PDB file of C-alpha atoms in Angstrom:
ATOM      1  CA  MET A   1     -80.979 -89.929  60.646  1.00  0.00           C
ATOM      2  CA  ASN A   2     -84.010 -88.466  62.744  1.00  0.00           C
ATOM      3  CA  MET A   3     -85.881 -85.061  62.135  1.00  0.00           C
ATOM      4  CA  THR A   4     -83.422 -82.956  64.674  1.00  0.00           C
ATOM      5  CA  GLU A   5     -80.330 -84.243  62.436  1.00  0.00           C
ATOM      6  CA  VAL A   6     -82.180 -83.528  59.235  1.00  0.00           C
ATOM      7  CA  VAL A   7     -83.133 -79.967  60.506  1.00  0.00           C
ATOM      8  CA  LEU A   8     -79.636 -79.206  61.583  1.00  0.00           C
ATOM      9  CA  TYR A   9     -78.110 -80.325  58.484  1.00  0.00           C
ATOM     10  CA  ILE A  10     -80.721 -78.156  56.304  1.00  0.00           C
ATOM     11  CA  LEU A  11     -79.947 -75.041  58.746  1.00  0.00           C
ATOM     12  CA  LEU A  12     -76.112 -75.694  58.099  1.00  0.00           C
ATOM     13  CA  VAL A  13     -76.343 -75.769  54.411  1.00  0.00           C
ATOM     14  CA  LEU A  14     -78.553 -72.542  54.506  1.00  0.00           C
ATOM     15  CA  ALA A  15     -75.804 -70.907  56.769  1.00  0.00           C
ATOM     16  CA  ILE A  16     -72.961 -71.865  54.488  1.00  0.00           C
ATOM     17  CA  TYR A  17     -74.673 -71.396  51.234  1.00  0.00           C
ATOM     18  CA  PRO A  18     -74.309 -67.309  50.805  1.00  0.00           C
ATOM     19  CA  TYR A  19     -70.859 -67.709  51.790  1.00  0.00           C
ATOM     20  CA  VAL A  20     -69.449 -70.984  50.077  1.00  0.00           C
ATOM     21  CA  ILE A  21     -71.822 -72.715  48.032  1.00  0.00           C
ATOM     22  CA  TYR A  22     -73.541 -69.666  46.174  1.00  0.00           C
ATOM     23  CA  PRO A  23     -69.861 -67.928  45.016  1.00  0.00           C
ATOM     24  CA  VAL A  24     -68.759 -71.600  43.908  1.00  0.00           C
ATOM     25  CA  ILE A  25     -71.725 -71.765  41.678  1.00  0.00           C
ATOM     26  CA  LEU A  26     -71.282 -68.355  40.364  1.00  0.00           C
ATOM     27  CA  PHE A  27     -67.446 -68.926  39.821  1.00  0.00           C
ATOM     28  CA  ILE A  28     -68.376 -72.107  37.824  1.00  0.00           C
ATOM     29  CA  LEU A  29     -70.941 -70.620  35.690  1.00  0.00           C
ATOM     30  CA  SER A  30     -68.604 -67.482  35.003  1.00  0.00           C
ATOM     31  CA  GLN A  31     -66.264 -69.826  33.313  1.00  0.00           C
ATOM     32  CA  PHE A  32     -68.904 -71.065  30.624  1.00  0.00           C
ATOM     33  CA  PHE A  33     -71.488 -68.235  30.597  1.00  0.00           C
ATOM     34  CA  GLY A  34     -69.731 -65.198  31.764  1.00  0.00           C
ATOM     35  CA  ASN A  35     -69.039 -62.316  29.282  1.00  0.00           C
ATOM     36  CA  ASN A  36     -66.772 -59.015  29.381  1.00  0.00           C
ATOM     37  CA  VAL A  37     -69.069 -55.991  29.520  1.00  0.00           C
ATOM     38  CA  ASP A  38     -66.324 -53.660  28.285  1.00  0.00           C
ATOM     39  CA  GLN A  39     -66.331 -52.210  24.655  1.00  0.00           C
ATOM     40  CA  ASP A  40     -63.131 -50.367  24.541  1.00  0.00           C
ATOM     41  CA  ASP A  41     -63.373 -49.662  20.736  1.00  0.00           C
ATOM     42  CA  LEU A  42     -66.514 -47.423  20.998  1.00  0.00           C
ATOM     43  CA  ASN A  43     -66.188 -43.618  21.378  1.00  0.00           C
ATOM     44  CA  ASN A  44     -67.942 -42.468  24.488  1.00  0.00           C
ATOM     45  CA  GLU A  45     -68.820 -38.492  24.210  1.00  0.00           C
ATOM     46  CA  SER A  46     -71.208 -38.496  27.167  1.00  0.00           C
ATOM     47  CA  THR A  47     -70.767 -35.533  29.691  1.00  0.00           C
ATOM     48  CA  VAL A  48     -70.876 -35.970  33.250  1.00  0.00           C
ATOM     49  CA  THR A  49     -72.629 -34.472  36.327  1.00  0.00           C
ATOM     50  CA  VAL A  50     -71.087 -35.201  39.553  1.00  0.00           C
ATOM     51  CA  ILE A  51     -73.615 -34.717  42.583  1.00  0.00           C
ATOM     52  CA  ILE A  52     -72.507 -34.831  46.326  1.00  0.00           C
ATOM     53  CA  ALA A  53     -75.157 -34.819  48.863  1.00  0.00           C
ATOM     54  CA  ALA A  54     -73.981 -33.371  52.195  1.00  0.00           C
ATOM     55  CA  HIS A  55     -75.894 -32.924  55.354  1.00  0.00           C
ATOM     56  CA  ASN A  56     -74.190 -30.648  58.301  1.00  0.00           C
ATOM     57  CA  GLU A  57     -70.604 -30.468  56.384  1.00  0.00           C
ATOM     58  CA  ALA A  58     -70.070 -26.976  56.747  1.00  0.00           C
ATOM     59  CA  ASN A  59     -66.659 -27.977  58.412  1.00  0.00           C
ATOM     60  CA  ASN A  60     -65.645 -30.305  55.414  1.00  0.00           C
ATOM     61  CA  ILE A  61     -67.801 -28.978  52.353  1.00  0.00           C
ATOM     62  CA  LYS A  62     -64.677 -26.430  50.808  1.00  0.00           C
ATOM     63  CA  THR A  63     -62.347 -29.527  51.378  1.00  0.00           C
ATOM     64  CA  LYS A  64     -64.439 -31.725  49.366  1.00  0.00           C
ATOM     65  CA  ILE A  65     -65.049 -28.937  46.817  1.00  0.00           C
ATOM     66  CA  ASN A  66     -61.393 -28.576  46.206  1.00  0.00           C
ATOM     67  CA  GLU A  67     -60.552 -32.209  46.126  1.00  0.00           C
ATOM     68  CA  VAL A  68     -63.191 -33.007  43.525  1.00  0.00           C
ATOM     69  CA  VAL A  69     -62.046 -29.974  41.552  1.00  0.00           C
ATOM     70  CA  LYS A  70     -58.568 -31.142  41.594  1.00  0.00           C
ATOM     71  CA  GLU A  71     -59.519 -34.727  40.568  1.00  0.00           C
ATOM     72  CA  VAL A  72     -61.710 -33.859  37.766  1.00  0.00           C
ATOM     73  CA  GLU A  73     -59.292 -31.312  36.224  1.00  0.00           C
ATOM     74  CA  SER A  74     -57.998 -34.052  33.863  1.00  0.00           C
ATOM     75  CA  VAL A  75     -61.428 -35.424  33.470  1.00  0.00           C
ATOM     76  CA  LYS A  76     -62.957 -33.473  30.484  1.00  0.00           C
ATOM     77  CA  GLU A  77     -66.135 -35.313  30.489  1.00  0.00           C
ATOM     78  CA  VAL A  78     -67.300 -33.871  33.709  1.00  0.00           C
ATOM     79  CA  VAL A  79     -68.809 -30.626  33.107  1.00  0.00           C
ATOM     80  CA  GLN A  80     -70.968 -29.917  36.364  1.00  0.00           C
ATOM     81  CA  ILE A  81     -70.592 -30.682  39.840  1.00  0.00           C
ATOM     82  CA  ILE A  82     -73.615 -30.333  42.315  1.00  0.00           C
ATOM     83  CA  ILE A  83     -73.486 -29.902  45.758  1.00  0.00           C
ATOM     84  CA  VAL A  84     -77.005 -30.866  47.614  1.00  0.00           C
ATOM     85  CA  SER A  85     -77.408 -29.395  51.093  1.00  0.00           C
ATOM     86  CA  ASP A  86     -79.754 -31.916  52.271  1.00  0.00           C
ATOM     87  CA  TYR A  87     -82.003 -29.833  55.025  1.00  0.00           C
ATOM     88  CA  SER A  88     -78.423 -28.964  56.834  1.00  0.00           C
ATOM     89  CA  ASN A  89     -79.117 -26.674  59.786  1.00  0.00           C
ATOM     90  CA  ASP A  90     -75.600 -25.445  59.864  1.00  0.00           C
ATOM     91  CA  ASP A  91     -73.774 -23.438  57.308  1.00  0.00           C
ATOM     92  CA  THR A  92     -73.286 -26.211  54.715  1.00  0.00           C
ATOM     93  CA  PHE A  93     -75.241 -24.075  51.647  1.00  0.00           C
ATOM     94  CA  ILE A  94     -73.473 -20.965  52.799  1.00  0.00           C
ATOM     95  CA  VAL A  95     -69.832 -22.397  52.717  1.00  0.00           C
ATOM     96  CA  SER A  96     -70.507 -24.418  49.614  1.00  0.00           C
ATOM     97  CA  SER A  97     -71.965 -21.234  47.621  1.00  0.00           C
ATOM     98  CA  GLU A  98     -69.007 -19.239  48.399  1.00  0.00           C
ATOM     99  CA  ASN A  99     -66.974 -21.676  46.550  1.00  0.00           C
ATOM    100  CA  SER A 100     -69.237 -22.233  43.649  1.00  0.00           C
ATOM    101  CA  ASP A 101     -68.228 -21.218  40.102  1.00  0.00           C
ATOM    102  CA  GLY A 102     -69.222 -21.773  36.564  1.00  0.00           C
ATOM    103  CA  LYS A 103     -68.901 -25.806  36.773  1.00  0.00           C
ATOM    104  CA  ILE A 104     -70.066 -25.841  40.335  1.00  0.00           C
ATOM    105  CA  LEU A 105     -73.695 -25.602  41.514  1.00  0.00           C
ATOM    106  CA  SER A 106     -74.751 -25.260  44.966  1.00  0.00           C
ATOM    107  CA  ILE A 107     -78.400 -26.066  45.797  1.00  0.00           C
ATOM    108  CA  GLU A 108     -80.699 -26.570  49.017  1.00  0.00           C
ATOM    109  CA  ASN A 109     -82.678 -29.540  49.061  1.00  0.00           C
ATOM    110  CA  LYS A 110     -86.334 -28.281  49.095  1.00  0.00           C
ATOM    111  CA  SER A 111     -87.578 -31.758  48.407  1.00  0.00           C
ATOM    112  CA  GLY A 112     -87.825 -35.025  50.652  1.00  0.00           C
ATOM    113  CA  ARG A 113     -85.492 -35.223  53.283  1.00  0.00           C
ATOM    114  CA  GLY A 114     -82.586 -37.906  53.342  1.00  0.00           C
ATOM    115  CA  ARG A 115     -80.286 -39.155  50.712  1.00  0.00           C
ATOM    116  CA  ALA A 116     -82.948 -40.185  48.245  1.00  0.00           C
ATOM    117  CA  GLY A 117     -84.651 -36.872  48.282  1.00  0.00           C
ATOM    118  CA  ALA A 118     -81.202 -35.249  47.680  1.00  0.00           C
ATOM    119  CA  HIS A 119     -80.865 -37.154  44.686  1.00  0.00           C
ATOM    120  CA  ASN A 120     -84.097 -36.630  43.263  1.00  0.00           C
ATOM    121  CA  TYR A 121     -83.509 -32.674  43.896  1.00  0.00           C
ATOM    122  CA  GLY A 122     -80.209 -32.693  42.588  1.00  0.00           C
ATOM    123  CA  VAL A 123     -80.760 -34.663  39.351  1.00  0.00           C
ATOM    124  CA  ARG A 124     -83.451 -31.790  38.265  1.00  0.00           C
ATOM    125  CA  TYR A 125     -80.353 -29.461  37.901  1.00  0.00           C
ATOM    126  CA  ALA A 126     -78.221 -31.914  36.053  1.00  0.00           C
ATOM    127  CA  THR A 127     -76.927 -31.473  32.566  1.00  0.00           C
ATOM    128  CA  GLY A 128     -74.911 -34.582  32.178  1.00  0.00           C
ATOM    129  CA  ASP A 129     -75.546 -37.565  30.232  1.00  0.00           C
ATOM    130  CA  ILE A 130     -74.224 -39.530  33.215  1.00  0.00           C
ATOM    131  CA  LEU A 131     -74.754 -39.161  36.763  1.00  0.00           C
ATOM    132  CA  ILE A 132     -71.886 -40.048  39.386  1.00  0.00           C
ATOM    133  CA  PHE A 133     -73.288 -39.702  42.993  1.00  0.00           C
ATOM    134  CA  THR A 134     -70.977 -39.570  46.028  1.00  0.00           C
ATOM    135  CA  ASP A 135     -70.821 -37.943  49.559  1.00  0.00           C
ATOM    136  CA  VAL A 136     -68.583 -35.650  51.291  1.00  0.00           C
ATOM    137  CA  ALA A 137     -66.776 -38.593  53.165  1.00  0.00           C
ATOM    138  CA  THR A 138     -65.819 -40.577  49.823  1.00  0.00           C
ATOM    139  CA  PHE A 139     -62.384 -39.472  47.850  1.00  0.00           C
ATOM    140  CA  ILE A 140     -62.751 -40.550  44.249  1.00  0.00           C
ATOM    141  CA  PRO A 141     -59.572 -40.749  42.257  1.00  0.00           C
ATOM    142  CA  ALA A 142     -59.349 -39.254  38.749  1.00  0.00           C
ATOM    143  CA  ASP A 143     -58.480 -42.515  37.518  1.00  0.00           C
ATOM    144  CA  THR A 144     -61.917 -43.928  39.024  1.00  0.00           C
ATOM    145  CA  TYR A 145     -63.700 -40.935  37.100  1.00  0.00           C
ATOM    146  CA  LYS A 146     -62.186 -42.143  33.794  1.00  0.00           C
ATOM    147  CA  LYS A 147     -62.854 -46.048  34.341  1.00  0.00           C
ATOM    148  CA  ILE A 148     -66.522 -45.323  35.418  1.00  0.00           C
ATOM    149  CA  ILE A 149     -66.983 -43.280  32.225  1.00  0.00           C
ATOM    150  CA  LYS A 150     -65.402 -45.659  29.825  1.00  0.00           C
ATOM    151  CA  LYS A 151     -67.653 -48.440  31.102  1.00  0.00           C
ATOM    152  CA  PHE A 152     -70.536 -46.569  29.498  1.00  0.00           C
ATOM    153  CA  ASN A 153     -69.059 -47.260  26.243  1.00  0.00           C
ATOM    154  CA  ASN A 154     -71.177 -50.315  26.072  1.00  0.00           C
ATOM    155  CA  PRO A 155     -74.801 -49.030  25.477  1.00  0.00           C
ATOM    156  CA  ILE A 156     -76.358 -51.767  27.551  1.00  0.00           C
ATOM    157  CA  ILE A 157     -74.619 -50.752  30.635  1.00  0.00           C
ATOM    158  CA  GLY A 158     -76.789 -48.466  32.529  1.00  0.00           C
ATOM    159  CA  CYS A 159     -75.172 -48.352  36.315  1.00  0.00           C
ATOM    160  CA  VAL A 160     -71.750 -48.571  37.147  1.00  0.00           C
ATOM    161  CA  ASN A 161     -70.504 -49.183  40.536  1.00  0.00           C
ATOM    162  CA  ALA A 162     -66.815 -48.460  41.964  1.00  0.00           C
ATOM    163  CA  GLU A 163     -65.072 -50.664  44.204  1.00  0.00           C
ATOM    164  CA  ILE A 164     -65.116 -49.195  47.648  1.00  0.00           C
ATOM    165  CA  VAL A 165     -61.723 -49.485  49.413  1.00  0.00           C
ATOM    166  CA  TYR A 166     -61.544 -48.727  53.151  1.00  0.00           C
ATOM    167  CA  THR A 167     -58.568 -47.010  54.648  1.00  0.00           C
ATOM    168  CA  ASN A 168     -57.383 -48.170  57.793  1.00  0.00           C
ATOM    169  CA  THR A 169     -56.386 -45.063  59.294  1.00  0.00           C
ATOM    170  CA  ARG A 170     -56.811 -45.805  62.990  1.00  0.00           C
ATOM    171  CA  ASN A 171     -55.560 -49.531  62.597  1.00  0.00           C
ATOM    172  CA  SER A 172     -58.569 -50.849  64.390  1.00  0.00           C
ATOM    173  CA  ASP A 173     -59.838 -54.609  64.321  1.00  0.00           C
ATOM    174  CA  VAL A 174     -63.158 -53.386  63.062  1.00  0.00           C
ATOM    175  CA  SER A 175     -61.397 -51.675  59.894  1.00  0.00           C
ATOM    176  CA  ASN A 176     -59.584 -54.768  59.140  1.00  0.00           C
ATOM    177  CA  SER A 177     -62.673 -57.075  59.239  1.00  0.00           C
ATOM    178  CA  ALA A 178     -64.336 -54.735  56.881  1.00  0.00           C
ATOM    179  CA  GLY A 179     -61.445 -54.774  54.647  1.00  0.00           C
ATOM    180  CA  ILE A 180     -61.523 -58.611  54.212  1.00  0.00           C
ATOM    181  CA  TYR A 181     -65.178 -58.769  53.860  1.00  0.00           C
ATOM    182  CA  TRP A 182     -65.179 -56.392  51.093  1.00  0.00           C
ATOM    183  CA  LYS A 183     -62.811 -58.269  48.991  1.00  0.00           C
ATOM    184  CA  TYR A 184     -64.924 -61.135  49.242  1.00  0.00           C
ATOM    185  CA  GLU A 185     -67.887 -58.995  48.335  1.00  0.00           C
ATOM    186  CA  MET A 186     -66.225 -57.165  45.293  1.00  0.00           C
ATOM    187  CA  TRP A 187     -65.470 -60.563  44.006  1.00  0.00           C
ATOM    188  CA  VAL A 188     -68.523 -61.873  44.306  1.00  0.00           C
ATOM    189  CA  ARG A 189     -70.168 -58.797  42.746  1.00  0.00           C
ATOM    190  CA  LYS A 190     -67.641 -59.178  39.426  1.00  0.00           C
ATOM    191  CA  LEU A 191     -68.714 -62.466  38.972  1.00  0.00           C
ATOM    192  CA  GLU A 192     -72.303 -61.552  39.009  1.00  0.00           C
ATOM    193  CA  THR A 193     -71.705 -58.788  36.446  1.00  0.00           C
ATOM    194  CA  ARG A 194     -70.207 -61.218  34.233  1.00  0.00           C
ATOM    195  CA  LEU A 195     -73.150 -63.277  34.319  1.00  0.00           C
ATOM    196  CA  GLY A 196     -75.539 -60.338  34.142  1.00  0.00           C
ATOM    197  CA  LEU A 197     -76.968 -60.673  37.570  1.00  0.00           C
ATOM    198  CA  TYR A 198     -75.689 -57.800  39.557  1.00  0.00           C
ATOM    199  CA  ALA A 199     -78.355 -55.438  40.547  1.00  0.00           C
ATOM    200  CA  THR A 200     -77.211 -53.524  43.461  1.00  0.00           C
ATOM    201  CA  SER A 201     -74.674 -50.549  44.081  1.00  0.00           C
ATOM    202  CA  SER A 202     -72.761 -48.698  46.801  1.00  0.00           C
ATOM    203  CA  GLY A 203     -74.070 -44.952  47.250  1.00  0.00           C
ATOM    204  CA  PRO A 204     -70.826 -43.582  48.000  1.00  0.00           C
ATOM    205  CA  CYS A 205     -69.596 -43.835  44.159  1.00  0.00           C
ATOM    206  CA  MET A 206     -72.219 -45.010  41.649  1.00  0.00           C
ATOM    207  CA  ALA A 207     -72.943 -43.780  38.319  1.00  0.00           C
ATOM    208  CA  LEU A 208     -76.339 -43.901  36.282  1.00  0.00           C
ATOM    209  CA  ARG A 209     -77.501 -42.833  32.724  1.00  0.00           C
ATOM    210  CA  ARG A 210     -79.464 -39.454  33.577  1.00  0.00           C
ATOM    211  CA  GLU A 211     -82.212 -40.637  30.939  1.00  0.00           C
ATOM    212  CA  LEU A 212     -82.772 -43.960  33.044  1.00  0.00           C
ATOM    213  CA  TYR A 213     -82.907 -42.229  36.393  1.00  0.00           C
ATOM    214  CA  ARG A 214     -86.450 -42.801  38.081  1.00  0.00           C
ATOM    215  CA  VAL A 215     -87.487 -40.642  41.093  1.00  0.00           C
ATOM    216  CA  LEU A 216     -86.859 -42.555  44.130  1.00  0.00           C
ATOM    217  CA  PRO A 217     -89.617 -42.986  46.890  1.00  0.00           C
ATOM    218  CA  LEU A 218     -88.387 -41.136  49.843  1.00  0.00           C
ATOM    219  CA  THR A 219     -88.055 -44.536  51.929  1.00  0.00           C
ATOM    220  CA  GLY A 220     -86.009 -46.393  48.918  1.00  0.00           C
ATOM    221  CA  ASP A 221     -82.374 -46.865  49.223  1.00  0.00           C
ATOM    222  CA  THR A 222     -80.488 -45.451  46.525  1.00  0.00           C
ATOM    223  CA  ASP A 223     -77.944 -48.655  46.736  1.00  0.00           C
ATOM    224  CA  PHE A 224     -80.542 -50.752  45.761  1.00  0.00           C
ATOM    225  CA  THR A 225     -83.711 -49.227  44.129  1.00  0.00           C
ATOM    226  CA  SER A 226     -81.776 -47.300  41.759  1.00  0.00           C
ATOM    227  CA  PRO A 227     -79.787 -50.295  40.401  1.00  0.00           C
ATOM    228  CA  LEU A 228     -82.860 -52.212  40.382  1.00  0.00           C
ATOM    229  CA  ASN A 229     -84.836 -49.825  38.043  1.00  0.00           C
ATOM    230  CA  ILE A 230     -81.884 -49.703  35.820  1.00  0.00           C
ATOM    231  CA  VAL A 231     -82.273 -53.664  35.287  1.00  0.00           C
ATOM    232  CA  ASP A 232     -86.350 -53.101  35.208  1.00  0.00           C
ATOM    233  CA  SER A 233     -85.568 -50.759  32.173  1.00  0.00           C
ATOM    234  CA  GLY A 234     -83.522 -53.602  30.484  1.00  0.00           C
ATOM    235  CA  TYR A 235     -80.098 -52.379  31.100  1.00  0.00           C
ATOM    236  CA  ARG A 236     -77.234 -54.034  33.071  1.00  0.00           C
ATOM    237  CA  CYS A 237     -75.227 -52.930  36.230  1.00  0.00           C
TER     238      CYS A 237
END
């Protein structure tokens, strides 16, 4: 076997490792060393704040607020909903303010621009023990809120990520491909969770213990920086 063939085989292994070899290794290890992170027997009395970052969403924010209010109506733990208008140059803040009440707080982000800045600013006003971050485009069913909160029954859990499902409303090949990929991605994430290796999240629906939240650098990606901060604090995702 000459050097060219050796390099070719090495590159081939590297190419298939993340999609074939790595998940197979995870699956085998999870059968022997994996553990369930749920603790259903514990009573979780935590309160929840939902933080929604919005940029130029004047046309959609009222619908989003109504949607969230309806879904959390049966979720007693949700005591606060914060709408963070992130440097919007339309009427996002005005519309959201008009639809605020005792549970809904509308604020303008006066901190750093971007989602990281919006999260930092919104957390300042949060009163809940658990923070659930989402955006205007993402729909979260009541059952998902309940499942997220239940995961925090386990005191070692610091971050919970919901499974993102892409709805193929336009019947496009791109949407279909994204759905297939995410099924694979979620399977790998579940294996990593069982092994205590999971350390990432999806910004459209992620939850943290407020006491563990660290101020994000404005260049930080909330999908990765916040979960890594949680793991660095000795907790699990």
